[in-house]
């Protein structure tokens, strides 16, 4: 991380190094004596949650700015969807059949990465949740195309690590789901959603809600696999019940291939945020 300092005061790195070479005494061993910003126990206190939220928002933002990344293509999708070569190990036949979306995500990521490379990796940079399944496919396609991609991992109770295709300097880890979601959408040029489970549904409906309520400018929200999405969500029932407006069904599009998605993104005209909510 760069430290473009204009201050005439001693910098934090210098004081941190100095503090590590002080005499070993009962006083200096006391937790109270540790520098506050270097004291992990202190930073993990409940009272410091607002500071941790701020740090988690700020760190990826600074590093992405330093890499010159201005816009991203978001890939959401199931961690359990296997690569076609591994579909025989899938827990269900349906999951095995969904393996085609691994290859579709991989191919789509390659298309977007070609566009990203043409911009010097400033725009159209692929970002995933950094895990396995569809996320791995997205990062893998970007690497195969010779570009970079972002992985936004999160600490989970079970052991997990970034997939090996995330660009190392763009691999991030989060404690707070809310801040991770913000980073997915802050630079989003398009949101592309592949079949998945609870996490994918959460990410999809969070994105739709922000656009529906005018809290976010419109971007293409592309759902890969109409058959899957129409089977698990009765969109028309929501409209018929009046819990959403007919116009809300225009906030997303179904696509089947990466080429189809790429064409929509290529021809997308910038659209402002809604100023009102239809039907309210």
Coordinates of C-alpha atoms in Angstrom, one line a residue:
X1 CA 0.0 0.0 0.0
X2 CA 1.4 3.4 -1.0
X3 CA 2.0 6.1 1.6
X4 CA 2.0 9.4 -0.3
X5 CA 2.7 11.5 2.8
X6 CA 2.6 15.3 2.9
X7 CA 2.8 15.5 6.7
X8 CA 5.9 16.6 8.6
X9 CA 5.1 14.4 11.5
X10 CA 6.7 11.0 12.1
X11 CA 4.8 8.3 10.2
X12 CA 3.0 5.3 11.8
X13 CA 5.4 2.8 10.3
X14 CA 8.4 4.4 12.0
X15 CA 6.8 4.5 15.4
X16 CA 5.6 0.9 15.1
X17 CA 9.1 -0.2 14.3
X18 CA 10.5 1.8 17.2
X19 CA 7.9 0.4 19.6
X20 CA 9.0 -3.1 18.7
X21 CA 12.5 -2.5 19.9
X22 CA 11.9 -0.9 23.3
X23 CA 13.2 -2.5 26.5
X24 CA 11.2 -5.6 27.7
X25 CA 9.7 -4.5 31.1
X26 CA 6.4 -5.2 33.0
X27 CA 5.1 -1.9 31.7
X28 CA 5.9 -2.4 28.0
X29 CA 4.5 -6.0 28.1
X30 CA 1.1 -4.6 29.3
X31 CA -1.6 -4.6 26.7
X32 CA -2.4 -1.0 27.7
X33 CA 1.0 0.1 26.4
X34 CA 0.5 -1.2 22.9
X35 CA -0.1 1.3 20.2
X36 CA -3.9 1.4 19.6
X37 CA -3.7 0.9 15.9
X38 CA -1.4 -2.1 16.3
X39 CA -3.3 -3.8 19.1
X40 CA -5.4 -6.6 17.6
X41 CA -7.2 -7.3 20.9
X42 CA -8.3 -3.7 21.2
X43 CA -9.4 -3.5 17.6
X44 CA -11.6 -6.6 18.0
X45 CA -13.6 -5.2 21.0
X46 CA -17.3 -4.7 20.4
X47 CA -17.0 -1.0 20.9
X48 CA -14.6 -0.8 17.9
X49 CA -17.1 -2.2 15.4
X50 CA -17.6 1.2 13.8
X51 CA -13.9 1.5 13.2
X52 CA -13.7 -2.1 11.8
X53 CA -16.5 -1.3 9.4
X54 CA -14.7 1.8 8.2
X55 CA -11.4 0.0 7.7
X56 CA -13.1 -2.8 5.8
X57 CA -14.7 -0.2 3.5
X58 CA -11.6 1.8 3.1
X59 CA -8.8 -0.8 2.5
X60 CA -10.2 -2.4 -0.7
X61 CA -11.3 1.0 -2.0
X62 CA -7.8 2.4 -1.7
X63 CA -6.1 -0.6 -3.2
X64 CA -8.6 -0.8 -6.2
X65 CA -8.0 3.0 -6.7
X66 CA -4.2 2.4 -6.7
X67 CA -4.7 -0.3 -9.4
X68 CA -6.7 2.2 -11.5
X69 CA -9.9 0.0 -11.6
X70 CA -12.9 2.1 -12.4
X71 CA -15.6 -0.4 -13.4
X72 CA -16.3 -4.0 -12.9
X73 CA -18.4 -6.9 -14.2
X74 CA -19.9 -8.7 -11.2
X75 CA -20.3 -12.5 -11.4
X76 CA -22.6 -14.1 -8.8
X77 CA -23.3 -17.8 -8.7
X78 CA -23.2 -21.0 -6.8
X79 CA -20.1 -22.3 -5.0
X80 CA -21.4 -25.9 -5.4
X81 CA -21.6 -25.9 -9.2
X82 CA -18.9 -28.2 -10.5
X83 CA -16.7 -27.9 -13.5
X84 CA -17.9 -30.3 -16.2
X85 CA -14.9 -32.5 -15.6
X86 CA -16.1 -33.0 -12.0
X87 CA -19.8 -33.2 -12.6
X88 CA -19.8 -37.0 -11.8
X89 CA -19.0 -36.0 -8.2
X90 CA -22.0 -33.6 -7.8
X91 CA -24.4 -34.4 -5.0
X92 CA -27.5 -34.3 -7.3
X93 CA -28.2 -34.8 -11.0
X94 CA -29.5 -31.2 -11.2
X95 CA -26.2 -29.9 -9.8
X96 CA -24.3 -32.0 -12.4
X97 CA -26.5 -30.6 -15.2
X98 CA -25.8 -27.1 -14.0
X99 CA -22.1 -27.7 -14.6
X100 CA -22.6 -26.2 -18.0
X101 CA -22.9 -22.8 -16.3
X102 CA -19.3 -23.2 -15.0
X103 CA -18.1 -23.2 -18.6
X104 CA -20.5 -20.4 -19.5
X105 CA -19.1 -18.2 -16.7
X106 CA -15.6 -19.1 -17.7
X107 CA -16.3 -18.2 -21.4
X108 CA -18.1 -15.0 -20.4
X109 CA -15.3 -13.9 -18.2
X110 CA -12.9 -14.3 -21.1
X111 CA -15.0 -12.0 -23.2
X112 CA -15.2 -9.3 -20.6
X113 CA -11.5 -9.6 -19.9
X114 CA -10.6 -8.9 -23.5
X115 CA -12.6 -5.7 -23.1
X116 CA -10.8 -5.0 -19.8
X117 CA -7.3 -5.5 -21.3
X118 CA -8.2 -3.0 -24.1
X119 CA -8.8 -0.4 -21.4
X120 CA -5.6 -1.2 -19.6
X121 CA -7.5 -3.1 -17.0
X122 CA -9.4 0.0 -15.9
X123 CA -12.9 -1.1 -17.0
X124 CA -14.9 -4.3 -17.3
X125 CA -12.7 -6.1 -14.7
X126 CA -14.3 -9.3 -13.6
X127 CA -15.1 -9.5 -9.8
X128 CA -16.4 -12.6 -8.0
X129 CA -16.8 -13.8 -4.5
X130 CA -13.4 -15.5 -4.8
X131 CA -14.6 -19.0 -3.9
X132 CA -15.2 -22.2 -5.8
X133 CA -17.9 -23.1 -8.4
X134 CA -19.1 -20.2 -10.6
X135 CA -16.8 -17.8 -8.8
X136 CA -13.8 -19.9 -9.7
X137 CA -14.9 -20.1 -13.3
X138 CA -15.1 -16.4 -13.6
X139 CA -11.6 -15.8 -12.2
X140 CA -10.3 -18.7 -14.2
X141 CA -11.6 -17.3 -17.5
X142 CA -10.0 -13.9 -16.7
X143 CA -6.6 -15.5 -16.0
X144 CA -6.7 -17.6 -19.1
X145 CA -7.3 -14.5 -21.2
X146 CA -4.2 -12.9 -19.6
X147 CA -6.0 -10.3 -17.6
X148 CA -6.7 -9.6 -13.9
X149 CA -9.7 -10.3 -11.8
X150 CA -10.9 -9.5 -8.3
X151 CA -11.9 -11.9 -5.5
X152 CA -14.0 -10.7 -2.6
X153 CA -13.8 -13.5 -0.1
X154 CA -15.4 -13.6 3.3
X155 CA -14.4 -15.5 6.5
X156 CA -16.7 -18.5 7.0
X157 CA -16.9 -21.0 9.9
X158 CA -15.6 -23.7 7.6
X159 CA -12.1 -23.6 6.2
X160 CA -11.9 -21.8 2.9
X161 CA -9.5 -19.8 0.8
X162 CA -9.5 -17.8 -2.4
X163 CA -9.6 -19.9 -5.6
X164 CA -6.2 -20.0 -7.3
X165 CA -7.2 -17.9 -10.2
X166 CA -7.9 -14.6 -8.3
X167 CA -5.2 -12.1 -9.1
X168 CA -3.1 -12.1 -5.8
X169 CA -2.9 -8.3 -5.4
X170 CA -6.7 -8.2 -6.0
X171 CA -7.6 -10.8 -3.4
X172 CA -9.6 -9.4 -0.5
X173 CA -11.0 -10.9 2.7
X174 CA -14.0 -9.6 4.6
X175 CA -15.6 -10.0 8.0
X176 CA -18.8 -8.0 7.2
X177 CA -21.2 -9.2 4.5
X178 CA -22.7 -5.7 4.3
X179 CA -19.4 -4.1 3.4
X180 CA -18.5 -6.9 0.9
X181 CA -21.8 -6.3 -0.9
X182 CA -21.0 -2.6 -1.1
X183 CA -17.7 -3.3 -2.8
X184 CA -19.5 -5.7 -5.3
X185 CA -21.8 -2.9 -6.4
X186 CA -19.8 0.3 -6.0
X187 CA -18.0 -0.1 -9.4
X188 CA -20.5 -2.5 -11.0
X189 CA -21.0 -1.9 -14.8
X190 CA -23.2 -5.1 -14.9
X191 CA -24.4 -7.7 -12.5
X192 CA -24.4 -11.2 -14.0
X193 CA -26.1 -13.9 -11.9
X194 CA -25.7 -17.6 -12.5
X195 CA -27.6 -20.4 -10.8
X196 CA -26.9 -20.7 -7.1
X197 CA -28.3 -21.0 -3.6
X198 CA -29.1 -18.7 -0.7
X199 CA -26.0 -16.5 -1.1
X200 CA -26.7 -16.0 -4.8
X201 CA -30.3 -15.2 -4.2
X202 CA -29.3 -12.8 -1.4
X203 CA -26.9 -11.0 -3.8
X204 CA -29.5 -10.9 -6.6
X205 CA -32.3 -9.5 -4.6
X206 CA -30.1 -7.0 -2.8
X207 CA -29.0 -5.6 -6.2
X208 CA -32.6 -5.6 -7.5
X209 CA -33.9 -3.8 -4.4
X210 CA -31.3 -1.1 -4.7
X211 CA -32.2 -0.4 -8.3
X212 CA -36.0 -0.8 -7.7
X213 CA -35.9 1.8 -4.9
X214 CA -33.7 4.3 -6.8
X215 CA -30.8 3.8 -4.4
X216 CA -28.5 2.8 -7.3
X217 CA -28.2 3.8 -10.9
X218 CA -29.5 1.2 -13.4
X219 CA -27.1 -1.3 -14.7
X220 CA -27.8 -4.5 -16.6
X221 CA -28.8 -7.3 -14.3
X222 CA -28.5 -10.5 -16.3
X223 CA -29.8 -13.8 -15.1
X224 CA -28.1 -16.8 -16.8
X225 CA -30.5 -19.7 -17.4
X226 CA -34.2 -18.8 -17.7
X227 CA -35.3 -22.3 -16.9
X228 CA -33.5 -22.3 -13.6
X229 CA -34.7 -18.9 -12.5
X230 CA -38.3 -19.3 -13.6
X231 CA -38.4 -22.6 -11.7
X232 CA -37.2 -21.3 -8.4
X233 CA -38.8 -17.8 -8.5
X234 CA -42.4 -17.2 -9.5
X235 CA -41.9 -13.7 -10.9
X236 CA -45.4 -13.4 -12.2
X237 CA -46.9 -14.3 -8.9
X238 CA -45.1 -11.3 -7.3
X239 CA -46.5 -9.1 -10.0
X240 CA -50.0 -10.5 -9.8
X241 CA -50.0 -10.1 -6.0
X242 CA -49.1 -6.5 -6.4
X243 CA -46.0 -6.8 -4.2
X244 CA -44.0 -5.6 -7.1
X245 CA -45.0 -3.5 -10.1
X246 CA -45.1 -4.9 -13.7
X247 CA -42.3 -2.4 -14.5
X248 CA -40.1 -4.1 -11.9
X249 CA -39.8 -7.2 -14.2
X250 CA -38.0 -5.0 -16.7
X251 CA -35.1 -4.5 -14.2
X252 CA -33.5 -7.7 -15.3
X253 CA -33.0 -9.8 -18.4
X254 CA -32.7 -13.6 -18.9
X255 CA -29.7 -14.7 -21.0
X256 CA -28.3 -18.2 -21.9
X257 CA -24.8 -17.5 -23.2
X258 CA -21.9 -15.2 -22.5
X259 CA -22.1 -13.8 -26.0
X260 CA -25.7 -12.8 -25.4
X261 CA -24.8 -11.1 -22.1
X262 CA -21.8 -9.4 -23.7
X263 CA -24.0 -7.9 -26.4
X264 CA -26.4 -6.4 -23.9
X265 CA -23.5 -4.9 -21.9
X266 CA -21.9 -3.5 -25.1
X267 CA -25.2 -1.8 -26.2
X268 CA -26.3 -0.6 -22.8
X269 CA -27.2 3.0 -22.6
X270 CA -26.4 4.7 -19.2
X271 CA -29.6 5.0 -17.2
X272 CA -30.1 7.2 -14.1
X273 CA -31.6 5.9 -10.8
X274 CA -35.3 5.8 -10.5
X275 CA -36.9 9.0 -9.2
X276 CA -40.0 7.2 -8.1
X277 CA -41.3 3.6 -7.6
X278 CA -44.0 2.5 -10.0
X279 CA -47.1 1.4 -8.4
X280 CA -46.5 3.2 -5.1

